[in-house]
Amino acid sequence: MSRRNWRLEWPLHLMLVPGLIIALIFSYGPMVGIVIAFEDFIPVKGIFRSHWVGLEHFKYIYYLSETREVLRNTVFIAFMKIVGGLVAPLITALLLNEIRIKSFKRTVQTIVYMPHFLSWVIMAGILLDVLSPTSGIVNQFLSWLGFDNVFFLGNDQWFPYVLAGTDVLKEFGFGTVVYLAAITAVNPSLYEAAVLDGANRWKQTLNVTIPAIIPITILLTTLALGNVLNAGFDQVFNLYSPSVYSTGDILDTYVYRIGLASAQYGVATAVGLFKSVISLILISLSYLAAYRFANYRIF
Amino acid sequence: MLTNAKAKLKGSALLSLLLIMVTVTACNDNNSGSTASNANSSPKTSASDNATANASTSESKAATTPNGPTGKYDPPIELTTVRSVNSAAELPPGDSLDSNIWVKTFKDELGINLKNLWKVNDAQYQNKIAVTMASGDMPDFMEVDAQQFQILVEAGTIADLTDSYAKYASDLTKGSMEVNNGLRLKAATMNGKLMGIPVDGGDITDTELIYIRKDWLANVGLQPPKTMEDVINIALAFTKNDPDKNGKNDTYGLSLDLNLFNGWSGLDGFFNGYHAYPFNPTKGSATTLNFMKGPDGKVQWADTQPEVKTALGKLADLFKQGAIYPEFSVIDGMKSAELVTSGKVGMTFGAFWVPTWPINNMYKDVPGADWGIYPLVSSDDKPALSQSMTGLPSRFYVVSKKAEHPEAPILLLNTYIEKLYGHFDKNYHTVTVDGKDFGVFGLSPVRGGMPGNNPKAAAAVQAAKQSGDTSALNDEQKQYYDQVAKFEAGDKSMWAANKLWAADGVFSLLGQYSDNNLVFQSAYVGNPTTTMIAKCPSLRDEEVKMITSIIMGSKPLDYFDEWAANWLKSGGQDILDEVNASGQVR
């Protein structure tokens, strides 16, 4: 049987080859560069003739005063983004699902999806105006409610929450679509049975819809854990300023300023490698969790 | 894992990875042997080299090489280089980097056939140079930045130009290199050997001036500033006395944004007024530091001096009284420019180019708006010195050790300077085709400024205006003269040009700065030291935070002392020691 399969399938396998070659060249080949993390890399000398420094760069990073602060910020911001990115689309999807006017539902769906297509450069420009303490609409609303004005982008207490909030604002439309699709796939006979048992809309949501989409929720959340150290270079880079470095600086922006802006390739690579190792551990854990709880597997 | 790795390419890893791939290729080349690699990479070059070599052995008497600043190679030689293409620049029809008036002139007048080994977009030039450096396959000459220059010197792959420069540089070229006590050359000299030809430096184009809305000054009944006290009074009057007469309290006195040190909305000029000379840009390289000699003859860092604290105190007070936009710490230069052009801010410190951006159209578009330009003022009876970092070159031409004619780039530079500054020839500067102007000066593979050229031109324009005799003006100066004349005839679009060249214009003021020795330059003329490269980025962040939080009042003024002590402890002392030991202190 396997022989017959092979005869039928070999063209399909052949089609894999270009992708495999590209992956080898562009994803595995460059891994040789990890060596740079262990040497005093000078471009003109090349990898093999640059001075070997062992773990020097890792020690340097360890003793830099900001490293722990930056690491903490990264994890904190990423964690809030994951929670926000889980809750906001889930609630929106459940609410949208209750709306029976198709055109309204579609319109809302499109509008919340729209920011996903804006780049952070544009979003940052918009947010700067919207969140301004003197003229921004958010602060005008706050003062109308009797609150003090808040300098959202310049206050280091608020900044991480602004990062999480704006990230959710930009991306939750995307998650909403995924959850809506999952809800659509729920077997209608379950609802009919629930109605026969006397369940109202709230009970239907609680006992049919939510249990039905729990697997996909767990799956998306566990996968997001693997990204915990990617707190979003584009977003932070476009929104932060020196006054909020203490709470808003993440690993990526820090490496950019410390490593690349002054051509310390060795240090930059060391941080990248460090990040990769942690990411590998996290993504392994989340894969394990996804396998356990949602029966998700790649092969 | 794969997708994860890809996502991470974005920031840190991308450049490193690129370098690696390159290095791997480079090593292959090296393994196959240097002769083979030469033959492989440029068979044409070596063939023609051989031909030249043969020719010179067989008919050595007929072949001539110039033995001074002028002369011609006969038979012609080939000279290789690499170029960056400015993506915004438009070339005259029919011209390219391979074929243009400069290439033709070099061929006809010097017997040098230029060959561009590669041409890339200027955004990619740095990366491509890193690749070239790694591969060891250098062209005869190329342009590099200060850090690459240092690496090349250490690697020993570039030629010593001391003798070539002495023998071949023309008087005009030497004059341009040796302004300011030869500071440009000094920066290119390592261990007594001239290792490169500086591209820029020697000028004071980043010194700051004060720009004030003249119509607002009239509205609040004040005169242009004579002292820093006046500057502060103007800023407060612009904030509180409704300078735009719209009946609303919606204006600010002093323009500022998160970049702090900047040619627009920057603070350099404000600090200079208090004899403080800090410099540490928020963006870009953090390794450009200003040093000054202390009373003990040792070098001190300008940013930790008590004068900086005095100026910071004044700024904090201005902020408290509402004279600075409350959100300055999160807006960039574009945004601060918007505030100014929309008539919300009436004063800024800035470089000479401010009239050309962003305030260039205000005279035309905003009724009544007019900007006055004033030299820096001082807080006491000592005159204010304007700080300048451009006295030192940041880019260099280097010549490969393997180049057969290391003097050839110097001959190119002689010709370039002669055509543009010696006997100005408009055809080499700008050509007009179908009514459209094309700058061709940038097509030359060597460029060199003539420091002080613009103030000189401004003076010539004004002299001609007074005497009414334009015969002494060269084509370049005549062009400026015409622009000023057009403005005076009522052409409002010539406002910026007028501000550049007129009697009260920026270049006249810059000329006054250098004539009266009103410029402050760092005492250290060397390249970034090891500790600077390692520590400055994080030290810079600390400094920017310190300045921002003191101005905004979230930290007391005395926090400055704490920060200064901390700077010394966390690497600053090492930097000072290195600089003192470098022997490159003026």
XYZ file of C-alpha atoms in Angstrom, chain A residues 23 25-34 36 41-49 60 64 66 69 125 128-129 132-135 151 153-154 226-227 230 233-234 239-243 245-246 249 252 254-255 257-258 260-265 268-269 272 275-276 279-280 283, chain B residues 1-17 19-21 23-24 27 30 130 133-136 147 151-152 154-155 157 252 258 282-287 325-332 335 338 532-535 537-542 544-545 548 552:
134
model
C 13.680 27.286 4.051
C 18.786 28.852 2.567
C 16.878 31.612 4.278
C 15.898 30.105 7.626
C 18.512 27.512 8.498
C 21.551 28.895 6.665
C 21.568 32.191 8.567
C 21.596 30.283 11.864
C 25.361 30.038 11.385
C 25.329 33.699 12.363
C 24.560 32.796 15.945
C 28.495 36.263 16.238
C 32.442 40.721 15.458
C 34.118 43.070 13.015
C 32.566 42.951 9.526
C 35.835 43.380 7.662
C 37.381 40.397 9.434
C 34.375 38.149 8.987
C 32.999 35.444 11.245
C 35.998 33.199 11.233
C 38.674 35.738 11.958
C 27.582 42.482 29.444
C 23.502 46.391 32.020
C 18.242 48.267 32.253
C 13.652 46.309 33.644
C -0.052 59.507 14.255
C -1.040 60.978 19.223
C -4.003 63.216 18.383
C -3.504 64.153 23.588
C -4.150 65.544 27.095
C -4.976 69.029 25.800
C -7.029 68.422 22.684
C -0.957 62.210 29.521
C 1.734 58.619 25.875
C 4.054 60.620 28.127
C 4.984 31.333 22.271
C 5.026 34.953 21.206
C 7.517 39.540 20.868
C 8.658 46.312 17.840
C 6.662 48.409 15.350
C 4.729 55.264 20.184
C 7.438 55.520 22.809
C 9.632 58.450 23.816
C 12.463 58.835 26.336
C 10.093 59.775 29.147
C 11.518 54.174 28.473
C 11.360 52.932 32.057
C 11.000 49.746 26.529
C 13.407 44.542 20.556
C 16.232 48.120 23.445
C 18.426 45.981 21.204
C 18.931 51.374 20.312
C 21.806 49.740 22.188
C 22.281 48.220 16.066
C 22.317 52.008 16.314
C 25.926 51.804 17.464
C 26.957 48.756 15.409
C 27.484 46.384 18.339
C 26.548 43.363 16.301
C 22.617 42.509 19.377
C 23.003 38.899 18.261
C 18.543 37.800 19.800
C 15.322 35.695 23.073
C 15.241 32.684 20.759
C 10.910 31.628 22.918
C 11.777 28.009 22.123
C 6.546 27.677 22.400
C 9.625 27.866 15.623
C 10.186 28.765 12.023
C 7.521 31.435 11.890
C 8.695 32.654 15.231
C 12.218 32.988 13.967
C 10.976 34.857 10.936
C 9.026 37.304 13.011
C 12.116 38.083 14.953
C 14.099 38.923 11.876
C 12.393 42.289 11.914
C 14.559 44.065 14.399
C 17.787 42.821 15.752
C 18.671 39.781 13.786
C 18.159 41.069 10.257
C 21.369 42.964 9.905
C 23.444 40.360 11.654
C 22.041 37.619 9.466
C 26.301 40.099 7.439
C 26.738 36.435 8.074
C 25.547 35.308 4.709
C 30.827 36.622 5.347
C 30.247 33.025 4.397
C 35.305 33.166 3.154
C 39.423 33.596 0.467
C 29.924 46.261 4.947
C 34.648 45.236 3.405
C 33.932 41.675 4.495
C 34.689 40.224 1.084
C 38.043 42.011 0.904
C 33.325 53.866 12.049
C 37.782 49.418 11.044
C 39.562 49.606 7.689
C 42.769 48.589 11.906
C 42.391 45.860 9.317
C 43.509 47.200 3.962
C 3.356 78.840 23.056
C 11.394 65.000 21.904
C 17.910 61.397 20.916
C 18.081 59.557 17.629
C 21.073 58.200 15.740
C 24.596 57.650 16.950
C 25.030 58.344 20.627
C 28.806 58.510 20.338
C 3.980 72.770 24.436
C 3.004 70.437 27.337
C 3.275 67.330 25.169
C 6.709 68.118 23.707
C 8.105 64.864 25.095
C 6.022 62.728 22.733
C 6.038 64.759 19.510
C 8.714 64.567 16.832
C 4.633 67.387 14.614
C 2.929 71.438 12.267
C 31.860 55.243 23.995
C 30.674 52.616 21.556
C 29.783 50.192 24.338
C 28.236 52.544 26.885
C 23.649 54.382 23.874
C 22.425 53.544 27.356
C 24.080 56.630 28.878
C 22.394 58.738 26.224
C 18.988 57.360 27.168
C 19.630 58.293 30.787
C 17.550 62.368 27.609
C 15.304 61.092 30.395
C 12.990 65.685 29.770
C 8.599 68.784 32.690
